[in-house]
Tab-separated table of C-alpha atoms and ligand atoms in Angstrom:
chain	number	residue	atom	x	y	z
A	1	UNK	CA	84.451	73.873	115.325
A	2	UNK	CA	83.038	75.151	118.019
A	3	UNK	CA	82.073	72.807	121.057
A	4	UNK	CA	78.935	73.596	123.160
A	5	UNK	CA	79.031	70.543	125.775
A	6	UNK	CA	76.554	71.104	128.514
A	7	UNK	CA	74.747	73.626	126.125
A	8	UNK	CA	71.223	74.715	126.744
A	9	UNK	CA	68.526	75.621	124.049
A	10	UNK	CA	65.568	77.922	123.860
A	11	UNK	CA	63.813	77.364	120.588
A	12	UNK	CA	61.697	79.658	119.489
A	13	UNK	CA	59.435	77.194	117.648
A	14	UNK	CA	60.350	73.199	117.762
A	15	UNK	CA	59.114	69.913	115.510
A	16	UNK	CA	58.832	67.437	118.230
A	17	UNK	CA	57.324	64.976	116.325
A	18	UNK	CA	53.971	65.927	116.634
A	19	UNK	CA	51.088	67.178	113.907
A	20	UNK	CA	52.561	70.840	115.166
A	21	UNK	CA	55.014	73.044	116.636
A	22	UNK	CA	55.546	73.481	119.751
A	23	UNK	CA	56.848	77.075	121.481
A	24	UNK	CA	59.231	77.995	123.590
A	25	UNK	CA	61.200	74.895	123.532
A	26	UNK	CA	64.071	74.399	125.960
A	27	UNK	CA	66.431	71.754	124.836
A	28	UNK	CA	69.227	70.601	127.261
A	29	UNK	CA	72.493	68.660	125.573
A	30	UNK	CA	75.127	66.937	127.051
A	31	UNK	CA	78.066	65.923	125.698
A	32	UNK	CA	76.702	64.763	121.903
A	33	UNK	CA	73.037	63.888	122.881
A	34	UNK	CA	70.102	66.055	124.145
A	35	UNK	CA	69.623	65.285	128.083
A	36	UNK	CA	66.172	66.923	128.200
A	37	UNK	CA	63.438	68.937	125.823
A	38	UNK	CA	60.403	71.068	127.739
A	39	UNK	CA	57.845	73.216	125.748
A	40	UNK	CA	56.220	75.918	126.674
A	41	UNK	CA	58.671	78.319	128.013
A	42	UNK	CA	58.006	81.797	127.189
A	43	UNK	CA	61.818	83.220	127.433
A	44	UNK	CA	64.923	81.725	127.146
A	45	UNK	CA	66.583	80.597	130.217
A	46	UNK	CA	69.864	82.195	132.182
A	47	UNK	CA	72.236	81.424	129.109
A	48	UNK	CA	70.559	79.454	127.123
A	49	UNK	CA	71.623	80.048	123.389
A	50	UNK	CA	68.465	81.334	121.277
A	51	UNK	CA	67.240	79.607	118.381
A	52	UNK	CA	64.529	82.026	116.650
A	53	UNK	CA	62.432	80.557	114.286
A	54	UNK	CA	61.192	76.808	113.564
A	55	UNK	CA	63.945	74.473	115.256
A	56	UNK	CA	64.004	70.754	113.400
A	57	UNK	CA	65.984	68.015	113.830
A	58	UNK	CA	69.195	67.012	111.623
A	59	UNK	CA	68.461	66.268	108.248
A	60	UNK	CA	69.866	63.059	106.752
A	61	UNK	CA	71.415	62.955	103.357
A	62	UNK	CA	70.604	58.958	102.619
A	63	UNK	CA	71.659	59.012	99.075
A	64	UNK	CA	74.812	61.020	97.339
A	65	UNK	CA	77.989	61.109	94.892
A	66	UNK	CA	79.813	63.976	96.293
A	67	UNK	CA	81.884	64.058	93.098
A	68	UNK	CA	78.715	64.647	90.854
A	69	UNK	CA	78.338	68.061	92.331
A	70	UNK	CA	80.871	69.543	89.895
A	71	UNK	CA	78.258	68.247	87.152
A	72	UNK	CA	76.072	71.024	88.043
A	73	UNK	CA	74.943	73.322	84.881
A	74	UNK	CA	77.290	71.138	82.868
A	75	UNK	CA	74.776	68.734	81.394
A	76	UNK	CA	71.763	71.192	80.959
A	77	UNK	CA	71.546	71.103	76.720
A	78	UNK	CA	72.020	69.006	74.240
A	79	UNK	CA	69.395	66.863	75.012
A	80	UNK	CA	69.933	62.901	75.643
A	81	UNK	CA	68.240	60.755	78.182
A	82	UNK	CA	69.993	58.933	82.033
A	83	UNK	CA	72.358	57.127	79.526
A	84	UNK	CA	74.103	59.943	78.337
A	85	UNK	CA	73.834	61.870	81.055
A	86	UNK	CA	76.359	59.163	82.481
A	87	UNK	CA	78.570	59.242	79.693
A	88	UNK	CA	79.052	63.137	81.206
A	89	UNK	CA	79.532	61.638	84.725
A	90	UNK	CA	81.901	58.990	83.821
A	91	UNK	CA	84.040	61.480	82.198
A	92	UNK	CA	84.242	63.481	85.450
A	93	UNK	CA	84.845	60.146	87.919
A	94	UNK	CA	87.864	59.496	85.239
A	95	UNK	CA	89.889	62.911	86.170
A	96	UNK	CA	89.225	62.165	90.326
A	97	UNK	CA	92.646	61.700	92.187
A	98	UNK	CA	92.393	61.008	96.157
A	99	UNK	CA	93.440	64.904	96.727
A	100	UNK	CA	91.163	66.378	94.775
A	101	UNK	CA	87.921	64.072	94.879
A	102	UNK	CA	88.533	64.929	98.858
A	103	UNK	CA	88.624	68.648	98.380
A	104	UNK	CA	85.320	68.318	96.483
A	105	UNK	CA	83.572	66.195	98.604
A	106	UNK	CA	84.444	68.456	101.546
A	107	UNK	CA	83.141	71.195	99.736
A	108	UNK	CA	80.176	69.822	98.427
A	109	UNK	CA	79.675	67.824	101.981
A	110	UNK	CA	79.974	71.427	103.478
A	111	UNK	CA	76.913	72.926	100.843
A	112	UNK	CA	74.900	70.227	102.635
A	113	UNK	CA	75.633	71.528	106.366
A	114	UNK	CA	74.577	74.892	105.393
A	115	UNK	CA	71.583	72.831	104.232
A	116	UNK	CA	70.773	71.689	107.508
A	117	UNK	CA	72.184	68.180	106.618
A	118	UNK	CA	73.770	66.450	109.352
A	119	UNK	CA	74.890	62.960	108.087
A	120	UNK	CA	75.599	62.320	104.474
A	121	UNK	CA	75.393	58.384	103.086
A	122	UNK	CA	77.908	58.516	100.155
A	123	UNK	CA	77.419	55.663	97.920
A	124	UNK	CA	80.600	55.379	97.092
A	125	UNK	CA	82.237	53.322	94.156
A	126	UNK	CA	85.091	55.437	92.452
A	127	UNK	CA	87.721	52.943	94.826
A	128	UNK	CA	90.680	52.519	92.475
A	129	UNK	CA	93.358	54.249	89.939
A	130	UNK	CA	92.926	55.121	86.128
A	131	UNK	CA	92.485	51.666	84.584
A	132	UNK	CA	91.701	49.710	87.725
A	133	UNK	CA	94.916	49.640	89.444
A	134	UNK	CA	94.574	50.418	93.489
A	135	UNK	CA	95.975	52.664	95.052
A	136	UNK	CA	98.796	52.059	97.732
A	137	UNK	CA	95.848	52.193	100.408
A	138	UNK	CA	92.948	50.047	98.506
A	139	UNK	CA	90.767	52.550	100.239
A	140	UNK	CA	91.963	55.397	99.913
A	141	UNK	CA	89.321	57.122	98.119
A	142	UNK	CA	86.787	55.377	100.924
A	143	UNK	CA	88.878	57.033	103.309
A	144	UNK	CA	89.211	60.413	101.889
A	145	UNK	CA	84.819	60.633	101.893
A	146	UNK	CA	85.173	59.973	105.641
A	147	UNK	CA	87.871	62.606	106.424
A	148	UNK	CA	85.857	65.284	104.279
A	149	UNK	CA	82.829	64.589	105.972
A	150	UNK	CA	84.498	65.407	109.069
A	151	UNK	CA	86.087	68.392	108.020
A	152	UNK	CA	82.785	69.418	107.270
A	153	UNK	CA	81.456	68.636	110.597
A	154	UNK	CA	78.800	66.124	109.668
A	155	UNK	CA	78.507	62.398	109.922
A	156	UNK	CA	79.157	59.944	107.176
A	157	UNK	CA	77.881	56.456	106.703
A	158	UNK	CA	80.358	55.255	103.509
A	159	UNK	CA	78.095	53.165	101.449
A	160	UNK	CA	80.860	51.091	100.024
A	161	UNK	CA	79.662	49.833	96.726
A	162	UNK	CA	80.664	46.566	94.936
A	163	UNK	CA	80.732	47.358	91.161
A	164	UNK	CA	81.622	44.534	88.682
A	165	UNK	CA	80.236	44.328	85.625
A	166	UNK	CA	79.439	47.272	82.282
A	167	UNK	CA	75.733	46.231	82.327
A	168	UNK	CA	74.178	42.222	82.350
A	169	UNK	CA	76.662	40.285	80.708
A	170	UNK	CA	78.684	42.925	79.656
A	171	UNK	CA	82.292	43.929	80.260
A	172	UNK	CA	83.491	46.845	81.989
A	173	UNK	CA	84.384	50.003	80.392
A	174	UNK	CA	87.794	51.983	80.733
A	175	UNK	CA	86.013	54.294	82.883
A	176	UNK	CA	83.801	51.479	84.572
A	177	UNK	CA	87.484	49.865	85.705
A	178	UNK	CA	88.077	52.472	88.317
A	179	UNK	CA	84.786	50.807	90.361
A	180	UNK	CA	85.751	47.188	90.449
A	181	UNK	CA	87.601	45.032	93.009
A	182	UNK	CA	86.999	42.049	90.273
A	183	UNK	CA	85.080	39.990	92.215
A	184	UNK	CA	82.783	39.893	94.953
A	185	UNK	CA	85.162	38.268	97.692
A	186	UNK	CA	88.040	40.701	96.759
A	187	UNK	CA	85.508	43.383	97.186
A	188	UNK	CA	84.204	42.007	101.389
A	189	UNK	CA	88.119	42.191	101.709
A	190	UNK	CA	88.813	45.788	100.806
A	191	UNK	CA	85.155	46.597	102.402
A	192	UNK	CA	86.146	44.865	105.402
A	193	UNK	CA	89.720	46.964	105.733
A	194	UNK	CA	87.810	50.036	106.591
A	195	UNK	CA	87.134	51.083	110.355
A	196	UNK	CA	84.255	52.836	111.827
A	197	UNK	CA	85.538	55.773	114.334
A	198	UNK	CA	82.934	58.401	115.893
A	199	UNK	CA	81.226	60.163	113.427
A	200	UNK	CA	81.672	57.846	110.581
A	201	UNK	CA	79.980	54.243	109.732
A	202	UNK	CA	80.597	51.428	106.943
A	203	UNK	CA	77.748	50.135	104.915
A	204	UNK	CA	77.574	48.125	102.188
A	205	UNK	CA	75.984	48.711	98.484
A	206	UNK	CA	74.966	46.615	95.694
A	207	UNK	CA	75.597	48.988	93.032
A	208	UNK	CA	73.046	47.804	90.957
A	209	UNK	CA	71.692	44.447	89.049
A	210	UNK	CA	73.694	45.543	85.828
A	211	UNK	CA	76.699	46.188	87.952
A	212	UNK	CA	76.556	42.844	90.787
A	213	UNK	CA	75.568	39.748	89.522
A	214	UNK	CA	72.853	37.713	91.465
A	215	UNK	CA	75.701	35.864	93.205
A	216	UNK	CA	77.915	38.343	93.938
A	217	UNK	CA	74.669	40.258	95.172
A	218	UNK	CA	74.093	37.517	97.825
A	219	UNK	CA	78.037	37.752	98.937
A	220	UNK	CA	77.530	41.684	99.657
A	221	UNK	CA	74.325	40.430	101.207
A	222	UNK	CA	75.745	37.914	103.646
A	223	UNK	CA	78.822	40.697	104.623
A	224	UNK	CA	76.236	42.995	105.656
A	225	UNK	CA	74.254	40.809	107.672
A	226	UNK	CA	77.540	39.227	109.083
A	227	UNK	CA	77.917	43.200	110.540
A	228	UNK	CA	74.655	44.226	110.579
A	229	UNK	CA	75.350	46.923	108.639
A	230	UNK	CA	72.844	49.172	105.701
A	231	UNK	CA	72.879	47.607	102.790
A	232	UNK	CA	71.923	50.286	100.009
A	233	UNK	CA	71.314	49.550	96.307
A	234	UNK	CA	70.186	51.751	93.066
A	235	UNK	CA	66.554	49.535	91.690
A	236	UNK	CA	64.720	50.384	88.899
A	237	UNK	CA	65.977	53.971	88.277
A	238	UNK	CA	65.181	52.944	83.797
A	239	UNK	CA	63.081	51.097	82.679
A	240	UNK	CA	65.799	49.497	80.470
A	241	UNK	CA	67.444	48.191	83.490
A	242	UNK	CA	64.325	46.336	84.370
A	243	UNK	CA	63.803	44.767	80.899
A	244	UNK	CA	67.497	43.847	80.806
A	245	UNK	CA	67.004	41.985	84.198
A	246	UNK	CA	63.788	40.273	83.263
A	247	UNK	CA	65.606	39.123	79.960
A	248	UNK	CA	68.578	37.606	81.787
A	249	UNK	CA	67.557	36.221	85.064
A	250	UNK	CA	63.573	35.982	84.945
A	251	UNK	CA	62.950	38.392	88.054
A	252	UNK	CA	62.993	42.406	88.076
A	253	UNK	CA	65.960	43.433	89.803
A	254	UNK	CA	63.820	43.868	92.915
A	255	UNK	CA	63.020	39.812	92.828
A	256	UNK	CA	66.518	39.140	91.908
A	257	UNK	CA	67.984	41.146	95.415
A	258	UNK	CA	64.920	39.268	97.194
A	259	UNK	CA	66.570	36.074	95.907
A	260	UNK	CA	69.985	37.181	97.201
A	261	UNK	CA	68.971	37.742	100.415
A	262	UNK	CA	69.168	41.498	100.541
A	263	UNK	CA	65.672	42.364	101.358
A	264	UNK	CA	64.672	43.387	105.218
A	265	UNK	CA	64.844	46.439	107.572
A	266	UNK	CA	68.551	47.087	106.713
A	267	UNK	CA	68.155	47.413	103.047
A	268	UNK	CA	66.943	50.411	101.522
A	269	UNK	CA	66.198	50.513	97.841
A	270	UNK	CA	67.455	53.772	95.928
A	271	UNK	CA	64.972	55.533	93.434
A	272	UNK	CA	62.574	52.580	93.382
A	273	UNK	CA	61.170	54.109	90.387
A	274	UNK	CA	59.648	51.424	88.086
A	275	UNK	CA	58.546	48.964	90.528
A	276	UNK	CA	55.778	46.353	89.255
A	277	UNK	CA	52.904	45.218	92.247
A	278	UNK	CA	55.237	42.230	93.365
A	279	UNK	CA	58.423	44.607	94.179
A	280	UNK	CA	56.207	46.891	95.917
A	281	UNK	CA	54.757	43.926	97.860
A	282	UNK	CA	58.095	42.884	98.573
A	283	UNK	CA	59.993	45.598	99.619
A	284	UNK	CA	56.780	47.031	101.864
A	285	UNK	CA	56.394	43.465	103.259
A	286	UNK	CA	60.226	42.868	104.647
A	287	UNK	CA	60.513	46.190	106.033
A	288	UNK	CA	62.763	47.539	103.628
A	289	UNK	CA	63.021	51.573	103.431
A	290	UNK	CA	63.004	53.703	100.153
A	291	UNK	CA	65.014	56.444	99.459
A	292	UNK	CA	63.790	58.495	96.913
A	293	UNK	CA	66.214	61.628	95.011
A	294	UNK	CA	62.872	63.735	93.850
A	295	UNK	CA	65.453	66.290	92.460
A	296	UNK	CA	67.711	63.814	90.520
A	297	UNK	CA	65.340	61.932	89.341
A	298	UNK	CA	63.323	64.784	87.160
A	299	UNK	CA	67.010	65.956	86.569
A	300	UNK	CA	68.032	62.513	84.779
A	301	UNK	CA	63.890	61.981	83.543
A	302	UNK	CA	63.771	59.156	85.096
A	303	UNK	CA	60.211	58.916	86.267
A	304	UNK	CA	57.957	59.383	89.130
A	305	UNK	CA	57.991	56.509	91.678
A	306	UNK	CA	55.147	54.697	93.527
A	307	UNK	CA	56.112	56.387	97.399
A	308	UNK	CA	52.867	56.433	98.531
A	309	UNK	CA	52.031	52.552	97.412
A	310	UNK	CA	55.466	51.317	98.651
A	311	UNK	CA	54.686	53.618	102.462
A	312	UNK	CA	51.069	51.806	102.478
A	313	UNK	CA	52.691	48.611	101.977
A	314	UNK	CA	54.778	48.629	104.833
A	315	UNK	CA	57.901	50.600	103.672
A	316	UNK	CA	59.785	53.516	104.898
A	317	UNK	CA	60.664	56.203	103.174
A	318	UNK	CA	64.042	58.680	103.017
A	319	UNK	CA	65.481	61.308	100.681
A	320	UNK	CA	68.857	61.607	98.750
A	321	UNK	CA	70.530	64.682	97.148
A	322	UNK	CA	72.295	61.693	94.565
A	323	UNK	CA	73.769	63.310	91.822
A	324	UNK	CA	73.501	66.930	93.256
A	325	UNK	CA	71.658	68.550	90.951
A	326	UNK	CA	70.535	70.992	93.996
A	327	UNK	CA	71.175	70.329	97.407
A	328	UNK	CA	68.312	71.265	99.322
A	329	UNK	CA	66.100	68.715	101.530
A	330	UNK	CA	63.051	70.599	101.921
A	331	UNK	CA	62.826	70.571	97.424
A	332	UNK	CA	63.041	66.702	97.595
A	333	UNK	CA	60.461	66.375	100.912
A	334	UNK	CA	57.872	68.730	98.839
A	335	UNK	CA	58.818	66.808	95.332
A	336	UNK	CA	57.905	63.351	96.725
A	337	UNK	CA	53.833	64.990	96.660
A	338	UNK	CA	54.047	67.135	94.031
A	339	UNK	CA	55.513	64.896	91.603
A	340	UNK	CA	52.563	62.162	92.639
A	341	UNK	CA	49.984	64.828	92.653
A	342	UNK	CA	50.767	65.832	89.071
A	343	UNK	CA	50.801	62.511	88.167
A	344	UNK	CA	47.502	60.936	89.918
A	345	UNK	CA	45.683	64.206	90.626
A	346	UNK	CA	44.958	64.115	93.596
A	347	UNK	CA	46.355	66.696	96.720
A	348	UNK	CA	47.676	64.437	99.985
A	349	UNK	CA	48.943	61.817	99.342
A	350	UNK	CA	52.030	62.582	101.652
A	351	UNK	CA	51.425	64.613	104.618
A	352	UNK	CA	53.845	67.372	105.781
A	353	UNK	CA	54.941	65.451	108.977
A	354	UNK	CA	55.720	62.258	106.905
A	355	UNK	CA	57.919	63.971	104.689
A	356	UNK	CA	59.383	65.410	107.493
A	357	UNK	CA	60.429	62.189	109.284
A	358	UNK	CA	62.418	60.826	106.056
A	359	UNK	CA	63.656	64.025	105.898
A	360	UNK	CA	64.818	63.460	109.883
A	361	UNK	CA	64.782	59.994	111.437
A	362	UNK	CA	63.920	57.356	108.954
A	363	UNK	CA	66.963	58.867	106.424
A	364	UNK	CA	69.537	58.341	109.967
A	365	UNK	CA	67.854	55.351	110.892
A	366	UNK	CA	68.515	53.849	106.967
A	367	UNK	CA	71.800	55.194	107.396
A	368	UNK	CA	72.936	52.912	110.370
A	369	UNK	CA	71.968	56.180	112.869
A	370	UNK	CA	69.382	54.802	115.808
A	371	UNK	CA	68.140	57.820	118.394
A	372	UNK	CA	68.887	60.394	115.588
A	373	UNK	CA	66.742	62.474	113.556
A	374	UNK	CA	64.325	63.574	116.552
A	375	UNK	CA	64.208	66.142	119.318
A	376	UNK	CA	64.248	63.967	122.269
A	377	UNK	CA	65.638	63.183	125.365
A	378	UNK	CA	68.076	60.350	124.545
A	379	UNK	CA	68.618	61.529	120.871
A	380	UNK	CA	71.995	63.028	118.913
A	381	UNK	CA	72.100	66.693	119.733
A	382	UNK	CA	71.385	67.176	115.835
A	383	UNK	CA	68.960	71.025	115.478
A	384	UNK	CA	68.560	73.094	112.496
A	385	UNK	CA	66.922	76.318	112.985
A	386	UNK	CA	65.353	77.648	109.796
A	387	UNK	CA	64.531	81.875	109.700
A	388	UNK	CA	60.857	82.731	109.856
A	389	UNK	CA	62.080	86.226	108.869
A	390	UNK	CA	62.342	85.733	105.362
A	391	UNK	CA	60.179	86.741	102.547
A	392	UNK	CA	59.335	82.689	101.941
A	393	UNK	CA	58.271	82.140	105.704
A	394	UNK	CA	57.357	85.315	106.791
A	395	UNK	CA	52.954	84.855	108.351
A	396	UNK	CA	54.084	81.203	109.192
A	397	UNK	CA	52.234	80.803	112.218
A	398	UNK	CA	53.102	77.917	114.994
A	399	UNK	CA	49.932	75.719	113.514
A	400	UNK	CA	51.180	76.533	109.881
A	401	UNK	CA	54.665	76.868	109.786
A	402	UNK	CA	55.447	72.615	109.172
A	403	UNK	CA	53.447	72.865	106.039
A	404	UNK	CA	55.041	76.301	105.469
A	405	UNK	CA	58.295	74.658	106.010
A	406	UNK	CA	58.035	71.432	103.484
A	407	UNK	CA	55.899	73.399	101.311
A	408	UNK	CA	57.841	76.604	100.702
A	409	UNK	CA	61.348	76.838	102.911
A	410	UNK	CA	64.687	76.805	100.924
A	411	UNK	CA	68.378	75.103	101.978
A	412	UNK	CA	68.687	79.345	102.258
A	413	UNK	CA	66.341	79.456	105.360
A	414	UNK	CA	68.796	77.257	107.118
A	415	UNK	CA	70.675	79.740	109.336
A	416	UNK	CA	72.295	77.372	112.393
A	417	UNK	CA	73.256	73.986	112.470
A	418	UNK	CA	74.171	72.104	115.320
A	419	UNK	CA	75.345	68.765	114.676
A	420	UNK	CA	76.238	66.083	117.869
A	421	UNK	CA	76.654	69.366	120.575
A	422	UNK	CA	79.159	71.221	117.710
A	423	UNK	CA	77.976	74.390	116.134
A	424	UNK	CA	78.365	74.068	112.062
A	425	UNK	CA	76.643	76.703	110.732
A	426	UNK	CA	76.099	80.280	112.691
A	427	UNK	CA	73.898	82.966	110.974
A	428	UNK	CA	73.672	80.778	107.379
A	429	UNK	CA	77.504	80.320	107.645
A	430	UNK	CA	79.692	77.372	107.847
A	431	UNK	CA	81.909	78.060	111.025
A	432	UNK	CA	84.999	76.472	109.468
A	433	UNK	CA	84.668	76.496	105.683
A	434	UNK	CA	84.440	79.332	103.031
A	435	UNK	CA	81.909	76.933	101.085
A	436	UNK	CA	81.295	78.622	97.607
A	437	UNK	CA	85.300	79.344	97.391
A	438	UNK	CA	85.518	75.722	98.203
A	439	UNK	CA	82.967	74.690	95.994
A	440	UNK	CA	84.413	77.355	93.132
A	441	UNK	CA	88.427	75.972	93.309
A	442	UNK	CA	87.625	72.376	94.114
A	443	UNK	CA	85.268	72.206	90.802
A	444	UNK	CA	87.995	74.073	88.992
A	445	UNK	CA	90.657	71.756	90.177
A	446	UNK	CA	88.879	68.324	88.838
A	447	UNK	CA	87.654	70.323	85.573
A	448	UNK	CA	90.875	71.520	85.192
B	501	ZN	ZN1	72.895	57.163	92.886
């Protein structure tokens, strides 16, 4: 990696924030964070390093399974619905070893820095052997996301997900053994085990209300408060799941989290697709942010959630890559009003600048990442600059090229990445990794 400590900035065009871009920003960094940001500077300073194009902050990741990456074009025919599609997946998780679920996630945590991603929350629940049995380091796996994320010069917050149960009531499956610490207390104990270092943070996850019973929910409740750490669970991704939960505990699984104790500004709900009036209430009300996976969600037809009812009622929204189906930020920003405007109708119901701050800071902040996700003084030194060059961007002019941006740019307009001071990407390049050979042997490896 290269280190640019005490680096200076001249963006050509810069997101500040604001309803526009701003030109000829300079951007001074020191050390990891930015030290000072001026507009209106009409050539780059005595070595400052040019950005050309529209400079934005760091993207943030806030919802994946690295491994599901080498699903990609693999479960494309045949039909089926979420529920097979996971028959597919669980196949996969069962061939995983530590070596080569690392080499994977590396790679596919290195197609998201070319992406302009600069922190990555895994929610992570592949933690043991074949058949349940842990490894000699109970988090081993937990460990190898961290040290892939790292090799791949972004930031991690490991979403360390307690996994019990097949579905309500029901037993696990052979595959579904690999995810289970047996109970919820044997599950704070492994969870507890791991260490935060620079770079990397520990959150918890609920996996789901067919995975964590309402009791064990409240236990992985009460450890995350106890740390004050993100607490991340899937809710109503099927509509199944909600009937289920209504069946067996008289609450959607949005009322049955609320009962745990989960709800409030460190939970974020993940897909939030079938939400009745109450759960949107709810969640808006305790401060709770969304995370919505546009891409994954049309990918598994899953639905079209309520984002814009759930950001009117008080909620914040982010974005997640989740099973991988494409990795590409600016696809699930745009999706998030395209989906809704196919389904009510009506153009606007997310602005451009909204989709780009849970594209930038609410995703870090939901990730555990304060002072991240803006170009400010006091903020991680996190910059992608996107190419106005391109056939895509090309007439983009400085009052048009945000909506240009959500509306039309590609993860292939990404061309440098800067992530905490470090360069990551240089002219659409990773500056450690051959990605696609990484991506090609790692996917070959697990298929085998
Ligand atoms: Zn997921």
């Amino acid at each position: 990696m290269t280190t640019t400590t005490g680096s200076t900035y001249w963006c050509e065009l810069a997101w500040l924030g604001g309803e526009s871009a701003e030109s000829g920003v300079v951007v001074e960094v020191e050390d990891e964070r930015i030290a000072g940001v001026e507009a209106g500077a009409a050539a780059p300073p005595t070595g400052a390093v040019r950005l050309d194009g529209l400079t934005l902050p760091g993207f943030a990741n806030a919802h994946s399974h690295a491994f599901h990456r080498a699903l990609r074009g693999r479960t494309q025919r045949g039909g089926g619905s979420f529920w097979s599609w996971r028959e597919r997946m669980y196949e996969l998780a069962a061939r995983l070893d530590p070596e080569t679920y690392f080499r994977l996630a590396r790679a596919t945590y290195a197609e998201m820095a070319l992406a302009g991603i600069t922190a990555v929350g895994e929610f992570h629940y592949v933690h043991h052997g074949p058949g349940g049995e842990p490894y000699a380091d109970p988090n081993e796996t937990g460990k190898a996301m961290i040290a892939a994320a790292r090799e791949a010069g972004i930031r991690i917050t490991l979403l360390d997900a307690c996994y019990l149960h097949g579905g309500i009531g029901e037993p696990l499956n052979e595959a579904q053994r690999r995810f289970s610490d047996g109970d919820a207390e044997a599950w704070a104990t492994r969870a507890e085990a791991l260490a935060e270092a620079p770079g990397s943070r520990i959150g918890a996850a609920i996996h789901s209300v067919r995975a964590v019973d309402p009791d064990s929910c409240a236990t992985v409740a009460a450890w995350a408060a106890a740390g004050e750490r993100p607490l991340h669970a899937h809710v109503s991704e099927q509509p199944a799941e909600n009937e289920a939960c209504l069946a067996a505990h008289g609450a959607t699984p949005t009322g049955v989290l609320e009962r745990a104790g989960a709800l409030g500004p460190r939970f974020v709900a993940v897909h939030a697709t079938h939400l009745s009036e109450a759960d949107i209430t709810g969640l808006g009300d305790s401060g709770c942010c969304c995370c919505l996976c546009p891409t994954t969600e049309r990918d598994l037809a899953d639905g079209i959630g309520p984002a814009r009812a759930l950001a009117e009622a008080g909620a914040t929204l982010a974005l997640g890559s989740d099973s991988q189906a494409v990795i590409d930020l600016f696809e699930e920003a745009r999706a998030v009003e395209l989906d809704e405007r196919l389904a009510s109708g009506e153009r606007g119901r997310h602005d451009p600048v909204s989709l780009l701050r849970a594209t930038t800071r609410d995703g870090h902040a939901c990730l555990g990442w304060p002072r991240t996700g803006s170009i400010e003084p006091g903020a991680t030194a996190d910059l992608v600059s996107i190419g106005l060059d391109g056939v895509r961007l090309a007439g983009a002019t400085p009052d048009s090229v945000l909506d240009a941006a959500v509306f039309a740019a590609t993860s292939a307009d990404v061309e440098r990445v800067i992530c905490g001071g470090r360069e990551i990407v240089r002219d659409g390049a990773h500056v450690g990794l051959d990605v696609a050979r990484e991506l090609r042997d790692s996917i070959a490896e697990v298929l085998g």
